[in-house]
Short mmCIF file of C-alpha atoms in Angstrom, two decimals:
data_model
loop_
_atom_site.label_atom_id
_atom_site.label_comp_id
_atom_site.label_asym_id
_atom_site.label_seq_id
_atom_site.Cartn_x
_atom_site.Cartn_y
_atom_site.Cartn_z
CA UNK A 1 -16.97 -27.72 -4.62
CA UNK A 2 -15.87 -25.57 -1.68
CA UNK A 3 -13.15 -27.84 -0.39
CA UNK A 4 -10.25 -25.91 -1.90
CA UNK A 5 -11.70 -22.58 -0.82
CA UNK A 6 -13.06 -23.56 2.56
CA UNK A 7 -10.98 -26.46 3.88
CA UNK A 8 -12.75 -29.13 5.93
CA UNK A 9 -12.74 -28.82 9.70
CA UNK A 10 -9.68 -30.11 11.49
CA UNK A 11 -9.90 -31.99 14.73
CA UNK A 12 -8.66 -29.45 17.25
CA UNK A 13 -7.65 -32.04 19.77
CA UNK A 14 -5.88 -34.29 17.31
CA UNK A 15 -2.61 -33.65 19.12
CA UNK A 16 -0.54 -33.32 15.96
CA UNK A 17 2.86 -31.97 16.90
CA UNK A 18 3.01 -29.51 14.05
CA UNK A 19 0.01 -27.61 15.38
CA UNK A 20 0.51 -28.15 19.10
CA UNK A 21 2.55 -24.98 19.56
CA UNK A 22 -0.20 -22.58 18.39
CA UNK A 23 -0.34 -19.82 20.95
CA UNK A 24 -0.55 -16.07 21.52
CA UNK A 25 1.15 -14.35 24.42
CA UNK A 26 1.11 -10.68 25.33
CA UNK A 27 3.33 -9.47 28.11
CA UNK A 28 2.75 -5.99 29.56
CA UNK A 29 1.61 -4.90 26.08
CA UNK A 30 0.92 -1.18 25.75
CA UNK A 31 0.24 1.19 22.89
CA UNK A 32 0.60 4.91 23.47
CA UNK A 33 -0.36 7.44 20.80
CA UNK A 34 -0.80 11.19 20.59
CA UNK A 35 -4.45 11.99 21.27
CA UNK A 36 -4.48 14.19 18.18
CA UNK A 37 -2.28 14.33 15.12
CA UNK A 38 -1.21 17.91 14.74
CA UNK A 39 2.04 17.42 12.88
CA UNK A 40 2.48 19.93 10.13
CA UNK A 41 5.38 20.95 7.92
CA UNK A 42 5.36 24.29 9.76
CA UNK A 43 5.87 22.49 13.09
CA UNK A 44 8.67 20.44 11.56
CA UNK A 45 10.41 23.39 9.90
CA UNK A 46 10.16 25.62 12.99
CA UNK A 47 11.19 22.63 15.15
CA UNK A 48 8.19 23.11 17.43
CA UNK A 49 7.52 20.17 19.72
CA UNK A 50 4.38 18.09 19.46
CA UNK A 51 2.36 19.17 22.51
CA UNK A 52 -0.71 16.97 22.15
CA UNK A 53 -1.10 14.70 25.20
CA UNK A 54 -0.51 10.96 24.96
CA UNK A 55 -3.28 8.43 25.24
CA UNK A 56 -2.93 4.74 26.12
CA UNK A 57 -5.13 2.75 23.76
CA UNK A 58 -3.77 -0.52 25.13
CA UNK A 59 -2.62 -0.50 28.72
CA UNK A 60 -0.34 -3.17 30.21
CA UNK A 61 -2.17 -6.18 28.81
CA UNK A 62 -0.95 -9.60 29.94
CA UNK A 63 -2.52 -12.51 28.12
CA UNK A 64 -1.65 -16.11 27.43
CA UNK A 65 -3.81 -18.07 25.02
CA UNK A 66 -3.13 -21.54 23.76
CA UNK A 67 -4.41 -24.06 21.28
CA UNK A 68 -8.07 -25.03 21.50
CA UNK A 69 -9.27 -21.86 23.23
CA UNK A 70 -12.24 -19.82 21.97
CA UNK A 71 -11.78 -16.38 23.47
CA UNK A 72 -14.46 -13.70 23.45
CA UNK A 73 -13.52 -10.04 23.88
CA UNK A 74 -16.25 -7.73 25.16
CA UNK A 75 -16.46 -4.13 26.37
CA UNK A 76 -17.84 -0.72 25.51
CA UNK A 77 -17.02 1.11 22.29
CA UNK A 78 -13.48 2.47 22.54
CA UNK A 79 -12.49 0.01 25.27
CA UNK A 80 -9.64 -1.42 23.20
CA UNK A 81 -11.16 -4.64 21.81
CA UNK A 82 -10.24 -4.08 18.17
CA UNK A 83 -6.91 -2.55 19.20
CA UNK A 84 -6.10 -5.78 21.04
CA UNK A 85 -6.92 -7.81 17.92
CA UNK A 86 -4.74 -5.54 15.80
CA UNK A 87 -1.87 -5.86 18.27
CA UNK A 88 -2.14 -9.65 18.08
CA UNK A 89 -2.26 -9.53 14.25
CA UNK A 90 0.83 -7.30 14.04
CA UNK A 91 -1.18 -4.44 12.51
CA UNK A 92 -0.54 -2.19 15.52
CA UNK A 93 3.04 -2.31 16.77
CA UNK A 94 3.42 -2.11 20.56
CA UNK A 95 4.93 0.93 22.23
CA UNK A 96 6.16 -1.29 25.07
CA UNK A 97 5.87 -4.92 26.10
CA UNK A 98 5.94 -7.93 23.83
CA UNK A 99 3.60 -10.02 21.73
CA UNK A 100 4.61 -13.47 20.65
CA UNK A 101 2.55 -15.56 18.34
CA UNK A 102 2.92 -18.98 16.90
CA UNK A 103 0.65 -20.08 14.07
CA UNK A 104 -0.72 -18.52 10.91
CA UNK A 105 -3.33 -15.79 11.37
CA UNK A 106 -6.55 -14.97 9.55
CA UNK A 107 -7.75 -11.42 10.25
CA UNK A 108 -11.47 -10.99 9.70
CA UNK A 109 -12.26 -7.35 10.35
CA UNK A 110 -13.46 -4.41 8.24
CA UNK A 111 -14.78 -6.68 5.51
CA UNK A 112 -15.00 -4.95 2.16
CA UNK A 113 -11.75 -3.04 2.52
CA UNK A 114 -9.49 -3.55 -0.47
CA UNK A 115 -12.40 -3.59 -2.94
CA UNK A 116 -12.93 -1.08 -5.72
CA UNK A 117 -16.32 -0.02 -7.08
CA UNK A 118 -15.04 0.58 -10.61
CA UNK A 119 -13.61 -2.91 -11.12
CA UNK A 120 -15.68 -6.01 -11.87
CA UNK A 121 -16.20 -8.80 -9.33
CA UNK A 122 -13.44 -11.06 -10.70
CA UNK A 123 -10.95 -8.20 -10.64
CA UNK A 124 -12.06 -7.27 -7.13
CA UNK A 125 -11.43 -10.75 -5.78
CA UNK A 126 -7.96 -10.66 -7.36
CA UNK A 127 -7.30 -7.15 -6.04
CA UNK A 128 -8.46 -7.99 -2.53
CA UNK A 129 -6.13 -10.99 -2.35
CA UNK A 130 -3.21 -8.83 -3.52
CA UNK A 131 -4.18 -5.98 -1.19
CA UNK A 132 -4.37 -8.21 1.84
CA UNK A 133 -1.17 -10.18 1.24
CA UNK A 134 -2.99 -13.41 0.26
CA UNK A 135 -2.23 -13.48 -3.44
CA UNK A 136 -0.64 -16.92 -3.16
CA UNK A 137 -4.21 -18.22 -2.77
CA UNK A 138 -5.36 -16.78 -6.11
CA UNK A 139 -6.54 -19.00 -8.96
CA UNK A 140 -9.43 -18.93 -11.40
CA UNK A 141 -10.96 -21.83 -9.50
CA UNK A 142 -10.93 -19.87 -6.24
CA UNK A 143 -12.54 -16.88 -7.99
CA UNK A 144 -15.27 -19.13 -9.43
CA UNK A 145 -15.90 -20.73 -6.05
CA UNK A 146 -16.16 -17.36 -4.29
CA UNK A 147 -18.64 -16.10 -6.88
CA UNK A 148 -20.62 -19.32 -6.70
CA UNK A 149 -20.73 -19.26 -2.90
CA UNK A 150 -21.79 -15.60 -2.85
CA UNK A 151 -24.46 -16.47 -5.47
CA UNK A 152 -23.03 -13.79 -7.75
CA UNK A 153 -21.66 -15.85 -10.67
CA UNK A 154 -23.94 -14.18 -13.20
CA UNK A 155 -22.70 -10.73 -12.10
CA UNK A 156 -19.02 -11.63 -12.37
CA UNK A 157 -18.25 -9.12 -15.15
CA UNK A 158 -20.26 -6.26 -13.62
CA UNK A 159 -18.58 -3.36 -11.80
CA UNK A 160 -18.84 -3.76 -8.03
CA UNK A 161 -20.57 -0.38 -7.70
CA UNK A 162 -23.65 -1.79 -9.45
CA UNK A 163 -24.25 -4.40 -6.74
CA UNK A 164 -26.69 -3.81 -3.90
CA UNK A 165 -25.21 -3.45 -0.41
CA UNK A 166 -26.46 -6.94 0.47
CA UNK A 167 -24.72 -8.44 -2.55
CA UNK A 168 -21.52 -6.58 -1.67
CA UNK A 169 -21.74 -7.94 1.87
CA UNK A 170 -22.08 -11.48 0.47
CA UNK A 171 -19.06 -11.01 -1.75
CA UNK A 172 -17.00 -9.52 1.09
CA UNK A 173 -17.93 -12.42 3.33
CA UNK A 174 -16.99 -15.03 0.72
CA UNK A 175 -13.66 -13.29 0.03
CA UNK A 176 -12.88 -13.11 3.73
CA UNK A 177 -13.33 -16.88 3.95
CA UNK A 178 -10.58 -17.64 1.42
CA UNK A 179 -7.69 -19.52 2.89
CA UNK A 180 -6.91 -21.34 6.07
CA UNK A 181 -5.11 -20.40 9.26
CA UNK A 182 -4.43 -21.56 12.81
CA UNK A 183 -5.58 -18.41 14.56
CA UNK A 184 -8.69 -16.44 13.62
CA UNK A 185 -9.23 -12.85 14.70
CA UNK A 186 -12.90 -12.06 14.19
CA UNK A 187 -14.28 -8.58 14.77
CA UNK A 188 -18.05 -8.17 15.03
CA UNK A 189 -19.28 -9.44 11.68
CA UNK A 190 -20.21 -13.07 12.09
CA UNK A 191 -22.57 -13.59 9.19
CA UNK A 192 -24.12 -11.33 6.61
CA UNK A 193 -26.65 -10.91 3.78
CA UNK A 194 -30.36 -11.72 3.61
CA UNK A 195 -32.09 -14.31 5.83
CA UNK A 196 -31.12 -17.24 3.58
CA UNK A 197 -27.51 -16.15 3.23
CA UNK A 198 -27.22 -15.42 6.96
CA UNK A 199 -28.11 -19.06 7.64
CA UNK A 200 -25.61 -20.27 5.05
CA UNK A 201 -22.81 -17.94 6.17
CA UNK A 202 -23.42 -18.66 9.86
CA UNK A 203 -23.03 -22.38 9.17
CA UNK A 204 -19.81 -21.78 7.27
CA UNK A 205 -18.46 -19.45 9.94
CA UNK A 206 -19.26 -22.03 12.63
CA UNK A 207 -17.43 -24.66 10.59
CA UNK A 208 -14.43 -22.35 10.21
CA UNK A 209 -14.42 -21.54 13.92
CA UNK A 210 -14.49 -25.23 14.75
CA UNK A 211 -11.51 -25.80 12.47
CA UNK A 212 -9.43 -23.03 14.05
CA UNK A 213 -6.81 -23.91 16.59
CA UNK A 214 -7.37 -20.59 18.36
CA UNK A 215 -10.14 -17.98 18.05
CA UNK A 216 -10.43 -14.39 19.26
CA UNK A 217 -13.95 -13.07 18.82
CA UNK A 218 -14.86 -9.42 19.41
CA UNK A 219 -18.57 -8.77 19.57
CA UNK A 220 -21.30 -6.68 21.14
CA UNK A 221 -23.70 -9.58 20.62
CA UNK A 222 -23.24 -11.27 23.97
CA UNK A 223 -25.35 -14.30 23.03
CA UNK A 224 -22.99 -15.05 20.12
CA UNK A 225 -20.02 -14.77 22.45
CA UNK A 226 -21.68 -17.10 24.96
CA UNK A 227 -22.51 -19.62 22.23
CA UNK A 228 -19.02 -19.54 20.76
CA UNK A 229 -16.51 -18.90 23.54
CA UNK A 230 -15.68 -20.61 26.79
CA UNK A 231 -13.28 -17.90 27.94
CA UNK A 232 -13.92 -14.17 27.71
CA UNK A 233 -11.88 -11.04 28.28
CA UNK A 234 -13.63 -7.92 29.54
CA UNK A 235 -11.97 -4.65 28.52
CA UNK A 236 -12.32 -1.00 29.56
CA UNK A 237 -10.10 1.98 28.73
CA UNK A 238 -7.51 -0.21 27.00
CA UNK A 239 -7.10 -2.48 30.04
CA UNK A 240 -8.15 -6.04 30.68
CA UNK A 241 -10.46 -5.73 33.69
CA UNK A 242 -11.70 -9.30 33.66
CA UNK A 243 -10.58 -12.62 32.22
CA UNK A 244 -12.39 -15.86 32.87
CA UNK A 245 -15.46 -17.98 32.23
CA UNK A 246 -17.67 -16.39 29.55
CA UNK A 247 -20.89 -16.48 31.61
CA UNK A 248 -19.14 -14.79 34.55
CA UNK A 249 -17.67 -12.09 32.33
CA UNK A 250 -20.97 -11.42 30.56
CA UNK A 251 -22.61 -11.07 33.99
CA UNK A 252 -19.83 -8.72 35.08
CA UNK A 253 -20.26 -6.66 31.91
CA UNK A 254 -24.02 -6.51 32.51
CA UNK A 255 -23.37 -4.99 35.96
CA UNK A 256 -21.08 -2.35 34.39
CA UNK A 257 -23.72 -1.47 31.80
CA UNK A 258 -26.39 -1.12 34.52
CA UNK A 259 -24.15 1.06 36.69
CA UNK A 260 -23.46 3.56 33.85
CA UNK B 1 4.93 -22.15 11.92
CA UNK B 2 6.06 -18.86 13.48
CA UNK B 3 4.67 -16.05 11.37
CA UNK B 4 7.40 -14.12 9.68
CA UNK B 5 7.16 -10.49 10.75
CA UNK B 6 9.01 -7.54 9.37
CA UNK B 7 11.34 -6.34 12.15
CA UNK B 8 10.84 -2.71 11.09
CA UNK B 9 7.10 -2.45 11.49
CA UNK B 10 5.76 -5.84 12.52
CA UNK B 11 3.94 -6.35 9.21
CA UNK B 12 3.99 -9.59 7.26
CA UNK B 13 6.69 -10.28 4.74
CA UNK B 14 5.62 -12.36 1.78
CA UNK B 15 8.16 -14.28 -0.24
CA UNK B 16 9.79 -12.24 -3.02
CA UNK B 17 7.88 -13.97 -5.90
CA UNK B 18 4.57 -13.42 -4.06
CA UNK B 19 5.49 -9.81 -3.41
CA UNK B 20 6.28 -9.25 -7.09
CA UNK B 21 2.99 -10.86 -8.15
CA UNK B 22 1.02 -8.70 -5.70
CA UNK B 23 2.81 -5.55 -6.89
CA UNK B 24 2.08 -6.48 -10.51
CA UNK B 25 -1.63 -7.16 -9.84
CA UNK B 26 -2.09 -3.93 -7.86
CA UNK B 27 -0.31 -1.94 -10.59
CA UNK B 28 -2.23 -3.57 -13.43
CA UNK B 29 -5.64 -3.16 -11.75
CA UNK B 30 -4.75 0.40 -10.74
CA UNK B 31 -4.33 1.20 -14.44
CA UNK B 32 -7.49 -0.63 -15.47
CA UNK B 33 -9.43 1.20 -12.78
CA UNK B 34 -8.11 4.59 -13.85
CA UNK B 35 -9.24 4.22 -17.46
CA UNK B 36 -12.24 1.90 -17.22
CA UNK B 37 -15.28 3.39 -18.90
CA UNK B 38 -13.27 6.00 -20.81
CA UNK B 39 -13.36 5.98 -24.61
CA UNK B 40 -9.60 6.31 -25.21
CA UNK B 41 -8.64 4.16 -22.21
CA UNK B 42 -4.92 4.03 -21.46
CA UNK B 43 -4.23 6.36 -24.41
CA UNK B 44 -5.18 9.22 -22.08
CA UNK B 45 -2.01 8.62 -20.11
CA UNK B 46 0.06 9.36 -23.27
CA UNK B 47 -2.09 12.33 -24.20
CA UNK B 48 -0.71 14.47 -21.39
CA UNK B 49 2.99 14.05 -22.25
CA UNK B 50 2.30 14.36 -25.99
CA UNK B 51 0.37 17.64 -25.63
CA UNK B 52 2.89 18.97 -23.09
CA UNK B 53 5.72 18.03 -25.45
CA UNK B 54 4.12 19.60 -28.51
CA UNK B 55 3.35 22.88 -26.75
CA UNK B 56 6.89 23.20 -25.36
CA UNK B 57 8.40 22.19 -28.73
CA UNK B 58 6.36 24.74 -30.70
CA UNK B 59 7.24 27.58 -28.29
CA UNK B 60 10.88 26.81 -27.52
CA UNK B 61 12.01 25.58 -30.95
CA UNK B 62 11.26 29.13 -32.11
CA UNK B 63 13.14 30.62 -29.15
CA UNK B 64 16.18 28.38 -29.76
CA UNK B 65 16.25 28.10 -33.57
CA UNK B 66 19.92 27.07 -33.56
CA UNK B 67 19.30 24.08 -31.26
CA UNK B 68 19.67 21.01 -33.51
CA UNK B 69 17.18 18.17 -33.08
CA UNK B 70 15.50 20.13 -30.32
CA UNK B 71 12.48 17.78 -30.30
CA UNK B 72 14.62 14.78 -29.28
CA UNK B 73 16.44 16.82 -26.61
CA UNK B 74 13.13 18.03 -25.18
CA UNK B 75 11.36 14.66 -25.33
CA UNK B 76 14.26 12.71 -23.80
CA UNK B 77 14.22 15.03 -20.78
CA UNK B 78 10.48 15.61 -20.53
CA UNK B 79 9.28 11.97 -20.52
CA UNK B 80 11.47 10.92 -17.55
CA UNK B 81 10.47 14.12 -15.74
CA UNK B 82 6.74 13.46 -16.23
CA UNK B 83 7.20 9.87 -15.06
CA UNK B 84 9.03 11.02 -11.93
CA UNK B 85 6.67 13.86 -11.02
CA UNK B 86 3.45 11.93 -11.74
CA UNK B 87 4.73 8.82 -9.99
CA UNK B 88 5.63 10.73 -6.83
CA UNK B 89 2.36 12.67 -6.78
CA UNK B 90 0.26 9.55 -7.33
CA UNK B 91 2.11 7.60 -4.64
CA UNK B 92 2.09 10.43 -2.09
CA UNK B 93 -1.46 9.58 -0.96
CA UNK B 94 -1.34 5.79 -1.38
CA UNK B 95 -1.06 5.01 2.34
CA UNK B 96 -3.69 7.54 3.38
CA UNK B 97 -6.22 6.49 0.74
CA UNK B 98 -5.77 2.78 1.52
CA UNK B 99 -6.15 3.25 5.28
CA UNK B 100 -8.94 0.65 5.52
CA UNK B 101 -6.65 -2.01 4.13
CA UNK B 102 -3.77 -1.25 6.46
CA UNK B 103 -5.89 -1.19 9.64
CA UNK B 104 -7.52 -4.50 8.81
CA UNK B 105 -4.65 -6.48 7.36
CA UNK B 106 -0.96 -6.79 8.26
CA UNK B 107 0.09 -6.28 4.63
CA UNK B 108 3.29 -4.37 3.94
CA UNK B 109 3.02 -0.70 2.96
CA UNK B 110 5.66 -0.91 0.23
CA UNK B 111 3.58 -3.42 -1.76
CA UNK B 112 0.95 -0.74 -2.36
CA UNK B 113 3.42 2.03 -3.08
CA UNK B 114 5.34 -0.10 -5.55
CA UNK B 115 2.13 -1.50 -7.05
CA UNK B 116 0.78 1.95 -7.74
CA UNK B 117 4.07 3.07 -9.23
CA UNK B 118 4.27 -0.04 -11.43
CA UNK B 119 1.35 1.31 -13.50
CA UNK B 120 3.27 4.54 -14.09
CA UNK B 121 6.40 2.57 -15.03
CA UNK B 122 4.51 0.62 -17.70
CA UNK B 123 3.15 3.80 -19.28
CA UNK B 124 6.52 5.48 -19.20
CA UNK B 125 8.35 2.52 -20.75
CA UNK B 126 5.92 2.35 -23.68
CA UNK B 127 6.21 6.11 -24.28
CA UNK B 128 10.01 5.97 -24.04
CA UNK B 129 10.22 3.04 -26.43
CA UNK B 130 8.21 5.04 -28.97
CA UNK B 131 10.67 7.91 -28.52
CA UNK B 132 13.66 5.63 -29.14
CA UNK B 133 12.01 4.24 -32.27
CA UNK B 134 11.41 7.77 -33.54
CA UNK B 135 15.07 8.79 -33.10
CA UNK B 136 16.26 7.54 -36.56
CA UNK B 137 13.18 9.08 -38.19
CA UNK B 138 14.31 12.47 -36.88
CA UNK B 139 17.76 12.18 -38.39
CA UNK B 140 19.84 10.86 -35.48
CA UNK B 141 21.50 7.53 -36.37
CA UNK B 142 21.01 4.50 -34.13
CA UNK B 143 24.16 3.17 -32.53
CA UNK B 144 25.72 1.05 -29.81
CA UNK B 145 25.37 3.96 -27.38
CA UNK B 146 21.64 3.13 -27.14
CA UNK B 147 22.56 -0.01 -25.19
CA UNK B 148 23.28 2.32 -22.25
CA UNK B 149 19.60 3.37 -22.11
CA UNK B 150 18.39 0.40 -19.97
CA UNK B 151 21.15 1.17 -17.46
CA UNK B 152 19.77 4.66 -16.91
CA UNK B 153 16.13 3.53 -17.11
CA UNK B 154 16.86 1.24 -14.17
CA UNK B 155 18.50 4.18 -12.42
CA UNK B 156 15.46 6.40 -12.97
CA UNK B 157 12.98 3.73 -11.85
CA UNK B 158 14.93 2.94 -8.67
CA UNK B 159 15.29 6.65 -7.92
CA UNK B 160 11.54 7.18 -8.37
CA UNK B 161 10.68 4.07 -6.30
CA UNK B 162 12.88 5.37 -3.48
CA UNK B 163 11.33 8.82 -3.43
CA UNK B 164 7.83 7.36 -3.77
CA UNK B 165 8.45 5.36 -0.60
CA UNK B 166 9.92 8.39 1.21
CA UNK B 167 7.07 10.73 0.27
CA UNK B 168 4.32 8.18 0.85
CA UNK B 169 5.64 7.48 4.37
CA UNK B 170 5.95 11.18 5.22
CA UNK B 171 2.55 12.27 3.85
CA UNK B 172 0.38 10.62 6.55
CA UNK B 173 2.35 12.50 9.22
CA UNK B 174 2.82 15.79 7.38
CA UNK B 175 -0.35 16.18 5.37
CA UNK B 176 0.85 19.43 3.75
CA UNK B 177 3.27 17.43 1.64
CA UNK B 178 0.76 16.48 -1.07
CA UNK B 179 -0.11 20.19 -1.55
CA UNK B 180 3.53 21.19 -1.39
CA UNK B 181 4.44 18.65 -4.09
CA UNK B 182 2.29 20.39 -6.70
CA UNK B 183 4.17 23.64 -6.10
CA UNK B 184 7.51 21.85 -5.95
CA UNK B 185 7.04 20.15 -9.32
CA UNK B 186 5.77 23.32 -11.01
CA UNK B 187 8.84 25.20 -9.79
CA UNK B 188 11.23 22.26 -10.13
CA UNK B 189 10.45 21.78 -13.81
CA UNK B 190 12.17 25.08 -14.64
CA UNK B 191 15.18 24.13 -12.50
CA UNK B 192 15.76 21.16 -14.79
CA UNK B 193 17.63 21.42 -18.10
CA UNK B 194 14.65 20.04 -20.02
CA UNK B 195 13.57 22.91 -22.27
CA UNK B 196 16.98 24.60 -22.26
CA UNK B 197 20.59 23.45 -21.99
CA UNK B 198 22.35 24.17 -18.70
CA UNK B 199 25.29 25.78 -20.55
CA UNK B 200 22.98 28.63 -21.65
CA UNK B 201 22.65 29.83 -18.05
CA UNK B 202 24.93 32.32 -16.23
CA UNK B 203 27.43 30.77 -13.72
CA UNK B 204 25.59 30.66 -10.38
CA UNK B 205 22.40 29.15 -11.91
CA UNK B 206 24.37 26.91 -14.26
CA UNK B 207 25.81 24.91 -11.34
CA UNK B 208 22.50 24.69 -9.47
CA UNK B 209 20.83 23.23 -12.54
CA UNK B 210 23.73 21.04 -13.61
CA UNK B 211 24.27 19.41 -10.22
CA UNK B 212 20.75 19.08 -8.89
CA UNK B 213 20.16 15.36 -8.20
CA UNK B 214 17.34 15.05 -10.73
CA UNK B 215 19.52 16.44 -13.50
CA UNK B 216 22.02 13.67 -12.75
CA UNK B 217 19.24 11.09 -13.24
CA UNK B 218 17.51 12.64 -16.27
CA UNK B 219 20.26 14.27 -18.34
CA UNK B 220 21.93 10.93 -19.31
CA UNK B 221 18.88 10.25 -21.53
CA UNK B 222 19.45 13.56 -23.33
CA UNK B 223 23.15 12.78 -23.71
CA UNK B 224 22.43 9.33 -25.18
CA UNK B 225 19.46 10.11 -27.42
CA UNK B 226 20.28 13.67 -28.47
CA UNK B 227 24.05 13.71 -28.12
CA UNK B 228 24.46 10.21 -29.57
CA UNK B 229 27.12 9.23 -27.02
CA UNK B 230 27.37 7.30 -23.76
CA UNK B 231 27.60 9.63 -20.72
CA UNK B 232 31.08 9.96 -19.29
CA UNK B 233 32.10 7.65 -16.39
CA UNK B 234 32.09 10.60 -13.99
CA UNK B 235 28.36 11.22 -14.64
CA UNK B 236 27.56 7.49 -14.50
CA UNK B 237 29.22 7.14 -11.09
CA UNK B 238 27.58 10.27 -9.63
CA UNK B 239 24.24 9.22 -11.06
CA UNK B 240 24.46 5.77 -9.43
CA UNK B 241 25.67 7.25 -6.14
CA UNK B 242 22.61 9.52 -6.15
CA UNK B 243 20.36 6.50 -6.62
CA UNK B 244 22.07 4.47 -3.89
CA UNK B 245 21.76 7.42 -1.51
CA UNK B 246 18.04 7.66 -2.30
CA UNK B 247 17.56 3.94 -1.70
CA UNK B 248 19.35 4.22 1.64
CA UNK B 249 17.23 7.26 2.56
CA UNK B 250 14.02 5.38 1.66
CA UNK B 251 15.12 2.43 3.79
CA UNK B 252 15.98 4.79 6.67
CA UNK B 253 12.64 6.65 6.49
CA UNK B 254 10.74 3.36 6.36
CA UNK B 255 12.70 2.04 9.32
CA UNK B 256 12.12 5.20 11.35
CA UNK B 257 8.46 5.66 10.53
CA UNK B 258 7.31 2.11 9.78
CA UNK B 259 6.20 1.48 13.35
CA UNK B 260 4.28 4.68 13.92
CA UNK B 261 2.80 5.28 10.50
CA UNK B 262 -0.34 3.19 11.15
CA UNK B 263 -1.35 5.56 13.98
CA UNK B 264 -1.25 8.51 11.57
CA UNK B 265 -3.41 6.98 8.83
#
């Protein structure tokens, strides 16, 4: 039933030439933004200069990741983890440096964005696919499979706003699983819903992760990172301060937390 | 295998058919969302122009009693104006209000702007078709000159698309714009020869009204439907040049701001 929606796992080490070039490479990647947005029409019309200081939200990051790697990204809030994911996805353009990427990307962050409380569930699945540039994946069969997986088939004609937050989370999760890609960028949310659905969604997420050629996983749940990733990047103030074996990096991060 | 990225802002570029489908779905669902749960549904979108039209017609047909077929003159200028002003105001906040989508997905900004405007286009086209059908009922004969209408409809839609892109890209940076637009459209309405004819004005104002860019886009509808003739080649050329300039300006603004806009959302 789910095969068209959630493709079966691919053998990562199958050595197929078409997939062998999957990689992500950042070279001296930096993003510099004004620390506050105080542009106004008055400032423009009077030709006053923007005087807010600059802030580096990504600072000279060098990173080479290739096929088969499962990479965890850890660090405090505001350390640049999500910014790094967005730079890899092409959501945040770099101020300097380069990012090169080979392979299709699935971005799994901020689940639930692109949904509308006034529309029914079927319309929301359609809208989300259009909103997130995945409309080529749309079909009635996909919609039915998403609703079935989220156990919401009988609510398909109801407005989204009438669902409980748990039901919405299930729907968001199922929608986020539509499609296939070589590189997955996963931010925090691993699984969701009630105890039964968490088990089901965790299994599906594990299957998806296994099928990915390359995974970047941002999380504060260090056990999940240790279970999933062999390599981990430790970030602070937009910089990569550690890159290596996951257990070593988690230990390093633990020392930083203790010293604060 | 290499992901196709837009060189202007790094965001994904779908194929043209996919882009058109996404724009259509966003526009269609935008309309359904706006009127879901309301008794009259989409009819509300025609209520505003109809009431606006009737009020202006009742007042100004008495002020200009000698103006023949004043209703057609008024309606053929007012409907395009309402489409333009509503379209721009609706699109001005599209990027800001869809921030969550743009920071979590590398989808192109224009898809959302054009999708939102598509809903307005559909409403406008239905209203304008009704106006064309009412022309013979009001005593103006149908003729070959009406074949020029699609040419100028395309012009108006492209012009509005261009300015929707420009304004929607500027609003996240200069947040005053959405407030300023309300004032601009209130004032701008009276700078347009919609309720009056530009020739009724004294010389300095006459030229301001006659040659403002929006007049060049909207007045051809009045010339075709009210005047019963095809606009002269001079007006057609200037009108198209205005549209091409707007398209270039929209492309330029998108190219200049495309990279930084995400940090302002």
